[in-house]
CSV table of C-alpha atoms and ligand atoms in Angstrom, one decimal:
chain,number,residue,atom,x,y,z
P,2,UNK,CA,78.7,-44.3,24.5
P,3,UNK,CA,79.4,-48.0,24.1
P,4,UNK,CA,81.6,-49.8,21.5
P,5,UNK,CA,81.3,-53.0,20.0
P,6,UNK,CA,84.5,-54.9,18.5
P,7,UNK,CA,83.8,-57.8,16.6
P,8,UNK,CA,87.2,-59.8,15.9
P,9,UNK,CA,90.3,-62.2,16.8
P,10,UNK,CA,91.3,-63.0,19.8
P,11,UNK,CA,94.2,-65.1,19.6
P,12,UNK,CA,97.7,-67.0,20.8
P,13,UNK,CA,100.5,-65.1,18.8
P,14,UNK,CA,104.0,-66.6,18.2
P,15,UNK,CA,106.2,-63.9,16.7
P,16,UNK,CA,109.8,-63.4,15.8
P,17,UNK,CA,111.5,-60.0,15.5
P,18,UNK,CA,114.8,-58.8,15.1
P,19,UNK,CA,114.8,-57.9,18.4
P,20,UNK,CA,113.8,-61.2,20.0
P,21,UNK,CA,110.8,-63.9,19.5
P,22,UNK,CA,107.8,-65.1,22.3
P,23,UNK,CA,105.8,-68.7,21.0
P,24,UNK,CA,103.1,-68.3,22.5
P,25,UNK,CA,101.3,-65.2,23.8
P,26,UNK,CA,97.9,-63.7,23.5
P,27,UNK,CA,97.0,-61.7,21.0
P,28,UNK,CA,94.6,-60.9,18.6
P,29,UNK,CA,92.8,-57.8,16.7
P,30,UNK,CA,90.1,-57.4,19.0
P,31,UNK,CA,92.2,-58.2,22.0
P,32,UNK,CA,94.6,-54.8,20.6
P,33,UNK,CA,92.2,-53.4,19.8
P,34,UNK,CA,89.9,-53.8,23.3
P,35,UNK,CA,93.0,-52.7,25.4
P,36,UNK,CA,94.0,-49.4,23.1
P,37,UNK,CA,90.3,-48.7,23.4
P,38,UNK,CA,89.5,-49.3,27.0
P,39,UNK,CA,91.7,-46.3,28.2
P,40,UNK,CA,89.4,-44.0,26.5
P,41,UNK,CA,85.7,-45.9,26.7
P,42,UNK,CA,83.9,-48.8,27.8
P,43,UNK,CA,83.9,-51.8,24.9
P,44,UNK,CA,82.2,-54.6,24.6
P,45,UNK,CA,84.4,-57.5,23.0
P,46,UNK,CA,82.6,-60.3,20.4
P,47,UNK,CA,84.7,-63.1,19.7
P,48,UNK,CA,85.6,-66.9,20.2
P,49,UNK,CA,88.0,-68.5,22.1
P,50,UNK,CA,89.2,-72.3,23.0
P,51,UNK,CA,89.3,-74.4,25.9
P,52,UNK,CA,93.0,-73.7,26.3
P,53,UNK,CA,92.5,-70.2,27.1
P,54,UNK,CA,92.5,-70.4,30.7
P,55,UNK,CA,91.9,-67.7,33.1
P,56,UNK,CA,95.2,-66.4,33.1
P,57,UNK,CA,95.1,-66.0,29.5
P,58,UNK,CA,92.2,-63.7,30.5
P,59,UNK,CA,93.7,-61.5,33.3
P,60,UNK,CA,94.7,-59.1,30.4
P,61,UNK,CA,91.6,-57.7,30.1
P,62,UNK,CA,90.9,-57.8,34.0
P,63,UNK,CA,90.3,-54.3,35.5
P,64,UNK,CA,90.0,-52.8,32.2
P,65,UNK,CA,86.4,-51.4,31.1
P,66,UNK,CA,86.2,-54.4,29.0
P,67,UNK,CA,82.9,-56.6,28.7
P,68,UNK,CA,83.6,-60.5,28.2
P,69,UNK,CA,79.9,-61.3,28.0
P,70,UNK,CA,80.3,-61.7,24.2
P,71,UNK,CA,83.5,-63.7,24.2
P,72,UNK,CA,82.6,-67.4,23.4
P,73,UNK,CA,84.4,-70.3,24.6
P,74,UNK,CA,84.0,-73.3,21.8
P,75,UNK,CA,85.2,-77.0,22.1
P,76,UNK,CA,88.6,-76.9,20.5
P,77,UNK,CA,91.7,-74.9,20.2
P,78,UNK,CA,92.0,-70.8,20.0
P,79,UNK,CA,93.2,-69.0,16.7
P,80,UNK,CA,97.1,-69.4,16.6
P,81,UNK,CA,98.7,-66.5,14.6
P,82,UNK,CA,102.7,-66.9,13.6
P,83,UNK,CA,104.7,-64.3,11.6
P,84,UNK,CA,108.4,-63.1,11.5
P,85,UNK,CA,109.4,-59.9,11.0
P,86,UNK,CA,112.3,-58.6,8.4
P,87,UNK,CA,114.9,-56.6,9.3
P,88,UNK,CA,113.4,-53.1,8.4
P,89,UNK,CA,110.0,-54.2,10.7
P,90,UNK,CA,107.7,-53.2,8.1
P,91,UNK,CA,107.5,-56.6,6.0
P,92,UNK,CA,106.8,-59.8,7.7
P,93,UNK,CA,106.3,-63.3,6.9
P,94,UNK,CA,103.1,-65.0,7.9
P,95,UNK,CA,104.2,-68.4,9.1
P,96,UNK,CA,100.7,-70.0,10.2
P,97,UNK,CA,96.9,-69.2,10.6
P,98,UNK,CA,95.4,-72.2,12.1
P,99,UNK,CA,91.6,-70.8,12.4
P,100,UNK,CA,90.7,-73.9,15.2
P,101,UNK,CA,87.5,-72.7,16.9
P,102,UNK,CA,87.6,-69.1,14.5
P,103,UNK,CA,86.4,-71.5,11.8
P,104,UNK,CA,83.5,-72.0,12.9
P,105,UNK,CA,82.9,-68.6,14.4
P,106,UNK,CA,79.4,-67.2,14.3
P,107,UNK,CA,78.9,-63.8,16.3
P,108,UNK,CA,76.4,-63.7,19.0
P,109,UNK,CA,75.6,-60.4,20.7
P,110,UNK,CA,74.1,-60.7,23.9
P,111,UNK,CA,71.2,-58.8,24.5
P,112,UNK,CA,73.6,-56.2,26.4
P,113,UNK,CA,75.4,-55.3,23.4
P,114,UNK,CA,72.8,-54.9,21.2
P,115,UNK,CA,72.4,-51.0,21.4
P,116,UNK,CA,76.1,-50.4,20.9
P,117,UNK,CA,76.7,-47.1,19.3
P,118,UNK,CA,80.1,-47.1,18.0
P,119,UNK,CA,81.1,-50.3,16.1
P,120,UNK,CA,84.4,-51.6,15.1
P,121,UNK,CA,84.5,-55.0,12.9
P,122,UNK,CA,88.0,-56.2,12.7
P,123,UNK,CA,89.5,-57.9,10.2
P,124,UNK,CA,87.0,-61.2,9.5
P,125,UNK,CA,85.1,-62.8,7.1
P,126,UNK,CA,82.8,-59.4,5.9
P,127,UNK,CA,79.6,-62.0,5.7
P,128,UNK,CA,80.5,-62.6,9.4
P,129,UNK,CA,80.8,-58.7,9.9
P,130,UNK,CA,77.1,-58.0,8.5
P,131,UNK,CA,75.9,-60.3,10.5
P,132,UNK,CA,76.8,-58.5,13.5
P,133,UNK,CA,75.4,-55.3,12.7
P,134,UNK,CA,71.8,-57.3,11.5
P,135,UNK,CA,71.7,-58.2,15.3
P,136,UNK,CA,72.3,-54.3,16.3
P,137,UNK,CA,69.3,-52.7,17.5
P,138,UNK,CA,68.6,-49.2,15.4
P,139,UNK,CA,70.7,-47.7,13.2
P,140,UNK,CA,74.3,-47.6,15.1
P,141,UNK,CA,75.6,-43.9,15.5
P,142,UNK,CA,79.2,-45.3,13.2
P,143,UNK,CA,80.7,-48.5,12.2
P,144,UNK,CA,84.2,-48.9,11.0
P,145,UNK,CA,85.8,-51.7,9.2
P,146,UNK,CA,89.5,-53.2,8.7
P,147,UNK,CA,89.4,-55.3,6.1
P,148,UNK,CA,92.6,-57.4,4.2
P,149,UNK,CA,93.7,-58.7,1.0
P,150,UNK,CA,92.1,-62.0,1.3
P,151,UNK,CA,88.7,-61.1,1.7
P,152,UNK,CA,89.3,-58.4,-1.5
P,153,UNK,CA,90.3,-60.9,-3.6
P,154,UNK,CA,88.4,-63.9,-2.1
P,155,UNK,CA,85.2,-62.2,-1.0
P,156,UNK,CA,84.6,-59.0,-3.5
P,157,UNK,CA,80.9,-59.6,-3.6
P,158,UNK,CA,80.0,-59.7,0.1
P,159,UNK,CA,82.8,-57.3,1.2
P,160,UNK,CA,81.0,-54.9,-0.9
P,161,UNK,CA,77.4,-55.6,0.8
P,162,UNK,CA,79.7,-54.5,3.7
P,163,UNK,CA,81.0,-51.7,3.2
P,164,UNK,CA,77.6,-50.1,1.9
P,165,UNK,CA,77.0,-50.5,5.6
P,166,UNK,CA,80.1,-48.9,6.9
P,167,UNK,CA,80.9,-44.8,7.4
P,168,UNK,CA,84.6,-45.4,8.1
P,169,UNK,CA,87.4,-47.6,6.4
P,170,UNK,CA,90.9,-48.0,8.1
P,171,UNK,CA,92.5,-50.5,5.6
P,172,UNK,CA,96.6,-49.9,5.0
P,173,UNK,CA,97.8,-48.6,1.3
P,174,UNK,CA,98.4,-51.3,-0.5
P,175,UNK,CA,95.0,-52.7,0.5
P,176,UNK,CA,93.3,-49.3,-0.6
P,177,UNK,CA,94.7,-49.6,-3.9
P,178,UNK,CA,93.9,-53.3,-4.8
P,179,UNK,CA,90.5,-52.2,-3.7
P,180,UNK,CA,90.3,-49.4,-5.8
P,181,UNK,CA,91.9,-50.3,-8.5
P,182,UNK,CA,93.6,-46.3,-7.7
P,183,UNK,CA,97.2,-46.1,-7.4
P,184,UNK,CA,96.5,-42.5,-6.0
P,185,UNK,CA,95.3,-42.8,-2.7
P,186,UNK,CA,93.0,-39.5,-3.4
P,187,UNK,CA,91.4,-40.8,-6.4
P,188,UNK,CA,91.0,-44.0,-4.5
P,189,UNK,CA,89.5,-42.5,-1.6
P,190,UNK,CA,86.8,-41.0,-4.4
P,191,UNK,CA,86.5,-44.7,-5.6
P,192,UNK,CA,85.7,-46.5,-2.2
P,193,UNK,CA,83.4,-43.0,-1.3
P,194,UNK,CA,81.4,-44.4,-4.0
P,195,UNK,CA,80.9,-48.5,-2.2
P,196,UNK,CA,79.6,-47.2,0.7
P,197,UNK,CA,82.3,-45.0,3.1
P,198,UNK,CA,82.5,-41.5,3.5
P,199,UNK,CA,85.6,-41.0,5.5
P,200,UNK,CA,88.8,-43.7,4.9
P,201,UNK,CA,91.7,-44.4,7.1
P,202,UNK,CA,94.6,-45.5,5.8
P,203,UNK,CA,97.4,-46.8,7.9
P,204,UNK,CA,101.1,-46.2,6.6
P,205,UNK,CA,102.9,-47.9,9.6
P,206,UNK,CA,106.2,-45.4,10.1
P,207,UNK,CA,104.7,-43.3,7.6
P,208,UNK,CA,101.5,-42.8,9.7
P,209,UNK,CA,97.8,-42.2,8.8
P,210,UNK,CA,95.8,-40.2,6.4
P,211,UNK,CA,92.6,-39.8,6.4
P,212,UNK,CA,90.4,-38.2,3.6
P,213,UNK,CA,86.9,-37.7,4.5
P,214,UNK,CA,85.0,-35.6,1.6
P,215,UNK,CA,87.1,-33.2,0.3
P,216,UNK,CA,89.2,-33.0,3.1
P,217,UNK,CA,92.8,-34.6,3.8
P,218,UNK,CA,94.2,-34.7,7.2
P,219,UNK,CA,97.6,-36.3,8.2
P,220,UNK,CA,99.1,-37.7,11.5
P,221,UNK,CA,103.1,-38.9,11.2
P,222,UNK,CA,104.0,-42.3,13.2
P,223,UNK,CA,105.0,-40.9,16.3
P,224,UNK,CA,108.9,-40.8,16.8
P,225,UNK,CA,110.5,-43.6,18.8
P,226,UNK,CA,113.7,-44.5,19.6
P,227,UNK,CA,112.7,-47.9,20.1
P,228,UNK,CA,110.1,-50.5,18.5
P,229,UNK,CA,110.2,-53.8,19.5
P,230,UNK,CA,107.1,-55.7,17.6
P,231,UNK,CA,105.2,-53.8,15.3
P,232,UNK,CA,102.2,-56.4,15.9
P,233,UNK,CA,98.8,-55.3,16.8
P,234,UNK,CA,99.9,-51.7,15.7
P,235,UNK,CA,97.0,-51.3,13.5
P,236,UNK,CA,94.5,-52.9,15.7
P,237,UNK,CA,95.8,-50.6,18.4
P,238,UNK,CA,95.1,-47.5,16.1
P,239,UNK,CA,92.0,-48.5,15.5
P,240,UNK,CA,91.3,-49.1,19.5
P,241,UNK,CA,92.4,-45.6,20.2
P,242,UNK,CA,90.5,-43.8,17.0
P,243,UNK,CA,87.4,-45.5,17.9
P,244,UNK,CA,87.9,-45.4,21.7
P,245,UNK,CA,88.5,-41.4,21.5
P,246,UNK,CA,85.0,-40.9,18.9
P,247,UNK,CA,82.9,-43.0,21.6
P,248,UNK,CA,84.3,-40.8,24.7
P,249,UNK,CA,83.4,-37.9,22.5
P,250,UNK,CA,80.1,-39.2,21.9
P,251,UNK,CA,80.4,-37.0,18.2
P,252,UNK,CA,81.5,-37.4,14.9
P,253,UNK,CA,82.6,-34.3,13.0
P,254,UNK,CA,85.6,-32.9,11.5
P,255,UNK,CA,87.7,-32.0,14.3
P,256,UNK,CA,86.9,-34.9,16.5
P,257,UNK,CA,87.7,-37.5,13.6
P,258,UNK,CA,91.4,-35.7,13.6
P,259,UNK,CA,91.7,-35.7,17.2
P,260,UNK,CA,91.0,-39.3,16.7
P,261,UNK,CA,93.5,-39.9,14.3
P,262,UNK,CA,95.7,-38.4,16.7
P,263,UNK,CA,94.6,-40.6,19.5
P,264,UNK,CA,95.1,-43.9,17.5
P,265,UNK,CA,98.4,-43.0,16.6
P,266,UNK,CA,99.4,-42.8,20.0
P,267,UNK,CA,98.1,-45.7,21.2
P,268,UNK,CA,99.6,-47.7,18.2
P,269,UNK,CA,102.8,-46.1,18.7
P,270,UNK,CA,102.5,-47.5,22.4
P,271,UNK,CA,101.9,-51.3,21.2
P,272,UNK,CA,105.1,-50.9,19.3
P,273,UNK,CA,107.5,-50.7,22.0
P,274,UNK,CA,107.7,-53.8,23.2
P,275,UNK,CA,106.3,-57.5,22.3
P,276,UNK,CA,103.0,-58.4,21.9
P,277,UNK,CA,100.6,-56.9,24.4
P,278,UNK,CA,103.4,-56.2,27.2
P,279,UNK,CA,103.2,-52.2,26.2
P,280,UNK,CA,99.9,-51.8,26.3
P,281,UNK,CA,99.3,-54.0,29.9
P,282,UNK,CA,101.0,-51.9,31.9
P,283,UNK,CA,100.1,-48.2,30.1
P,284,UNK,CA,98.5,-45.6,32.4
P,285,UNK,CA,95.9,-43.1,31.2
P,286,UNK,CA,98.5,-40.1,32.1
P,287,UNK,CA,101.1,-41.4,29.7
P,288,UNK,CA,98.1,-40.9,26.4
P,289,UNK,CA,97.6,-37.6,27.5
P,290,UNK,CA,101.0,-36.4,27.8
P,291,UNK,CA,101.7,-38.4,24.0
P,292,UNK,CA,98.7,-36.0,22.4
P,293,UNK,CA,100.0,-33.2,24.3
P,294,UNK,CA,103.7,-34.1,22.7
P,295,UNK,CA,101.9,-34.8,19.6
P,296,UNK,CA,100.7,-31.5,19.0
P,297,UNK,CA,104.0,-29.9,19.9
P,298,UNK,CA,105.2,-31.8,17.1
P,299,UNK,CA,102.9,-31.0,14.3
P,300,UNK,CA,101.9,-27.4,14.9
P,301,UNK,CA,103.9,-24.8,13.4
P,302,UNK,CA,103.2,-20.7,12.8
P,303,UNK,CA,102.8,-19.1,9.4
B,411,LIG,P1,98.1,-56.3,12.9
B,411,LIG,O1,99.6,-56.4,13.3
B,411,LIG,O2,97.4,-55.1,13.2
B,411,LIG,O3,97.9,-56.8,11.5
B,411,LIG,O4,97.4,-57.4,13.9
B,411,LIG,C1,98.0,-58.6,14.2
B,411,LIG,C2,97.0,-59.4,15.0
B,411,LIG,O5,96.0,-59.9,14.1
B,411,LIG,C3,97.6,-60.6,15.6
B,411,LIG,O6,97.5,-60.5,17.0
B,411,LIG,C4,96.9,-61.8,15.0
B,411,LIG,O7,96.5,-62.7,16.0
B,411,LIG,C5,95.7,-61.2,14.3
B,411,LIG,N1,95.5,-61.8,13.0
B,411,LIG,C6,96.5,-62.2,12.1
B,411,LIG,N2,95.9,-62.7,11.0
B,411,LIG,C7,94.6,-62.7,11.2
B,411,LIG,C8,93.4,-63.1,10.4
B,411,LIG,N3,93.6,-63.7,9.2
B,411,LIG,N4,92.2,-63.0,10.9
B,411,LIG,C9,92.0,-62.4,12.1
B,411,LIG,N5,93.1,-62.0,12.9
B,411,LIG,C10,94.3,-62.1,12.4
């Protein structure tokens, strides 16, 4: 079944302690729309400028990705900066010039209207609704990422949201200020009650847990030797969870753990090298053999 990602696509300038790249493309729904497209067919919703050429586009050529919902607006594209600190789990946000984001207003073409599965990246949650008003019938899932700014800024219409939403893939700290929970169980119980019924919560080396009802299931951050740029990582996760539930064409128990598994391998992927370089030249074999690996690593007799 089709999925529909709502969400940045962007020019990235990031700094590492491994090295830096000023201008490259990027973007959640960008991540997101490559981790995904290895596992379904997606149809992208976004906005870009007039300086993202058609070489800028090539990334998403021969992947199952449809354009016919990216926008191309008089001005410039979203510009992301940020720096990483030594460890690579804090960084510094150096610049977010919106330019044509600003003035963003989803359109779906009339193709994407029956999308099933539906991701809405990190964006303005009025923005987010007003995506799935233009979805025809009642979607089979829609997931949301949401951030800090739009908790504090936005409490109001985030919550119209996420009484909208089945599935929440927000990081910890963002689960507690939404909460108002330190404890990520009793916070799960809290958000349950705005709307979810299964959250996500992203841990970056301390990978995912997901609680949905009464149930708790765990993935670790797969084990690398080398990580290069942790941007995008959570985008990608998201691409491969929602990717791997749209192949499967059903949500229940064990398919929403094998998708936990399946986004942590595609984030762990996007980490090993700089921006979107990782992901670009990926092959379909190489997922496979990481869940294979993946299951090695977490299955143990009693
Ligand atoms: P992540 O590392 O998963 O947080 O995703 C990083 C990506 O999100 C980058 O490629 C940025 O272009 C994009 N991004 C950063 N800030 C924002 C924002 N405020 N709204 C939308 N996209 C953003």
């Amino acid at each position: 079944m089709s999925l529909l990602v709502v969400g940045s696509v962007a020019f990235d300038a990031i700094e590492t302690p491994f090295g830096r790249v000023e201008r490259t493309v990027g973007g959640a729904a960008t991540y997101f729309s490559l981790a995904a497209s290895f596992l379904t067919r997606v149809n992208l919703v976004g906005v870009v400028g007039k300086d993202f050429t058609n070489e800028h586009e090539q990334v998403f050529r021969g992947r199952t990705v449809d354009l016919a919902g990216l926008e191309r607006a008089e001005g410039k594209t979203f510009f992301w900066s940020g720096k990483y600190h030594d460890n690579l789990n804090d960084r510094t946000t150096l610049a977010t010039d919106l330019n044509v984001f600003a003035e963003f207003r989803p359109k779906l073409p009339d193709s994407f209207r029956k999308s099933g599965y539906i991701f809405l990246a990190n964006i303005d949650p009025t923005l987010q609704r007003s995506v799935l008003d233009q979805v025809a019938g009642k979607p089979k899932l829609v997931a949301l990422d949401t951030m800090n700014y739009w908790i504090e800024g936005t409490p109001a219409e985030l919550r119209k949201t996420l009484k909208q939403t089945q599935i929440l893939m927000i990081n910890d700290s963002e689960t507690r200020q939404l909460s108002n929970e330190h404890n990520l169980l009793r916070a799960a119980k809290a958000i349950f009650k705005m709307g979810p019924k299964t959250l996500v919560i992203k841990r970056g080396e301390h990978g995912a847990m997901m609680v949905h009802g009464d149930s708790v299931f765990c993935v670790p951050a797969y084990p690398l030797d080398e990580i290069h740029d942790p941007t995008g990582a959570g985008d990608s996760f998201a691409g491969g969870f929602m990717g791997y539930l749209a192949s499967a064409g059903k949500v229940n128990a064990n398919s929403l753990r094998l998708a936990m598994v399946y986004g942590s391998v595609l984030g762990s992927f996007a980490v090993e090298r700089f921006g979107l370089e990782r992901l670009l030249k990926l092959k379909r074999s190489e997922i496979t053999n990481r869940v294979r690996h993946f299951h090695k690593l977490t299955t143990f007799k009693l």
